[in-house]
Amino acid sequence: MAQYNSIIKKIKQSVAKLSRSIPKSQRKLYEAILEETKRFDTYSDGRIRQTAKNLAVLASIRNKINRLILTDGYKESVKQFAKDFNEIATLQKEYWQEAEGTFKPRTLLKELRKQAIVEVVGKLTEQGIGANVSDRVIDILWSNITSGGSYKDLAKQLRNGLTGKNQQGILERYVKQVAVDSVNQFSAQYTQIVSSDLGLEWFKYDNSDIDTT
């Protein structure tokens, strides 16, 4: 008989596979942005000048960030992650068909899968990355320019934010959170719909796994 653990295992594998290359991407993003910021006009004491040139440099960086993140390799990883929703749906179908002989998947489940894929791809590409990653980097740069902050401090903020010195970086944290939430929500919604159709009680576990889970 099909085991529900196989679905959980596939979910974890999908998230891990997508997350694997992100730290390297973050490092490249940090290095590229840091190189761009070297064009900023600064005072002799290292403070950043409040000049039109620096705002123009900022605009140039804004236009480049998404391209730096959304490389062909990254887009391919997102594409493969989206495909995993199909495999998870197949595992769900096999599980319920073996568990309940009367189970027949409704068209609703197919539409649920389509909508889940559209939503997660949107969050992991231009729109989502722009609002949740690119804009946060720009905010760091903007605040340092307008306040006349220290270039040394700016470089440190970028390093901590993008490379995750003491925690996951901005990009890694966002991508992993979206991946975990989206794939688990899809699986839970699928289970909820099937359980309702079969007249079964359904429970959702909302916390992370621990040794005694």
PDB file of N, CA and C in Angstrom, residues 2 9 21 26 44 55 64 78 89 95 104 109 116 121 137 140 161 210:
ATOM      1  N   ALA A   2       0.480   2.262  -0.728  1.00  0.00           N
ATOM      2  CA  ALA A   2       1.225   3.519  -0.781  1.00  0.00           C
ATOM      3  C   ALA A   2       1.288   4.149   0.606  1.00  0.00           C
ATOM      4  N   LYS A   9       8.246  12.909   2.031  1.00  0.00           N
ATOM      5  CA  LYS A   9       9.634  12.812   1.573  1.00  0.00           C
ATOM      6  C   LYS A   9       9.840  13.604   0.287  1.00  0.00           C
ATOM      7  N   SER A  21      21.080  25.736  -4.584  1.00  0.00           N
ATOM      8  CA  SER A  21      21.957  26.651  -5.335  1.00  0.00           C
ATOM      9  C   SER A  21      21.831  28.112  -4.891  1.00  0.00           C
ATOM     10  N   GLN A  26      23.343  34.062  -4.033  1.00  0.00           N
ATOM     11  CA  GLN A  26      23.402  35.218  -3.138  1.00  0.00           C
ATOM     12  C   GLN A  26      24.787  35.836  -3.126  1.00  0.00           C
ATOM     13  N   SER A  44      35.793  62.404   1.834  1.00  0.00           N
ATOM     14  CA  SER A  44      37.109  61.883   2.212  1.00  0.00           C
ATOM     15  C   SER A  44      37.045  60.965   3.433  1.00  0.00           C
ATOM     16  N   LEU A  55      22.207  58.765  -7.021  1.00  0.00           N
ATOM     17  CA  LEU A  55      20.833  58.310  -7.280  1.00  0.00           C
ATOM     18  C   LEU A  55      20.740  57.640  -8.650  1.00  0.00           C
ATOM     19  N   LYS A  64      19.244  46.249 -12.577  1.00  0.00           N
ATOM     20  CA  LYS A  64      20.064  45.051 -12.772  1.00  0.00           C
ATOM     21  C   LYS A  64      19.768  43.922 -11.797  1.00  0.00           C
ATOM     22  N   VAL A  78      13.421  26.804 -10.654  1.00  0.00           N
ATOM     23  CA  VAL A  78      12.012  27.106 -10.368  1.00  0.00           C
ATOM     24  C   VAL A  78      11.101  26.241 -11.231  1.00  0.00           C
ATOM     25  N   ALA A  89       1.065  15.508  -6.702  1.00  0.00           N
ATOM     26  CA  ALA A  89      -0.342  15.220  -6.989  1.00  0.00           C
ATOM     27  C   ALA A  89      -0.522  13.753  -7.363  1.00  0.00           C
ATOM     28  N   TYR A  95      -1.971   7.306  -3.361  1.00  0.00           N
ATOM     29  CA  TYR A  95      -2.220   7.003  -1.958  1.00  0.00           C
ATOM     30  C   TYR A  95      -3.713   6.820  -1.698  1.00  0.00           C
ATOM     31  N   LYS A 104     -12.138   8.784  -6.609  1.00  0.00           N
ATOM     32  CA  LYS A 104     -11.916   9.198  -7.995  1.00  0.00           C
ATOM     33  C   LYS A 104     -11.614  10.697  -7.978  1.00  0.00           C
ATOM     34  N   LEU A 109      -9.323  19.057  -8.269  1.00  0.00           N
ATOM     35  CA  LEU A 109      -7.954  18.776  -7.842  1.00  0.00           C
ATOM     36  C   LEU A 109      -6.945  19.145  -8.927  1.00  0.00           C
ATOM     37  N   ALA A 116      -1.874  26.353  -7.993  1.00  0.00           N
ATOM     38  CA  ALA A 116      -0.747  26.342  -7.061  1.00  0.00           C
ATOM     39  C   ALA A 116       0.560  26.592  -7.804  1.00  0.00           C
ATOM     40  N   VAL A 121       5.170  30.035  -9.029  1.00  0.00           N
ATOM     41  CA  VAL A 121       6.085  30.557 -10.059  1.00  0.00           C
ATOM     42  C   VAL A 121       6.097  32.087 -10.014  1.00  0.00           C
ATOM     43  N   VAL A 137      16.865  45.250  -0.984  1.00  0.00           N
ATOM     44  CA  VAL A 137      18.256  45.651  -1.233  1.00  0.00           C
ATOM     45  C   VAL A 137      18.305  47.136  -1.577  1.00  0.00           C
ATOM     46  N   ILE A 140      18.119  49.385   1.410  1.00  0.00           N
ATOM     47  CA  ILE A 140      19.395  49.520   2.122  1.00  0.00           C
ATOM     48  C   ILE A 140      20.248  50.595   1.456  1.00  0.00           C
ATOM     49  N   GLY A 161      23.134  41.128   4.827  1.00  0.00           N
ATOM     50  CA  GLY A 161      21.811  40.887   4.271  1.00  0.00           C
ATOM     51  C   GLY A 161      21.789  39.893   3.136  1.00  0.00           C
ATOM     52  N   ILE A 210       9.975  17.542  14.612  1.00  0.00           N
ATOM     53  CA  ILE A 210      10.955  17.323  15.659  1.00  0.00           C
ATOM     54  C   ILE A 210      11.085  15.821  15.832  1.00  0.00           C
TER      55      ILE A 210
END
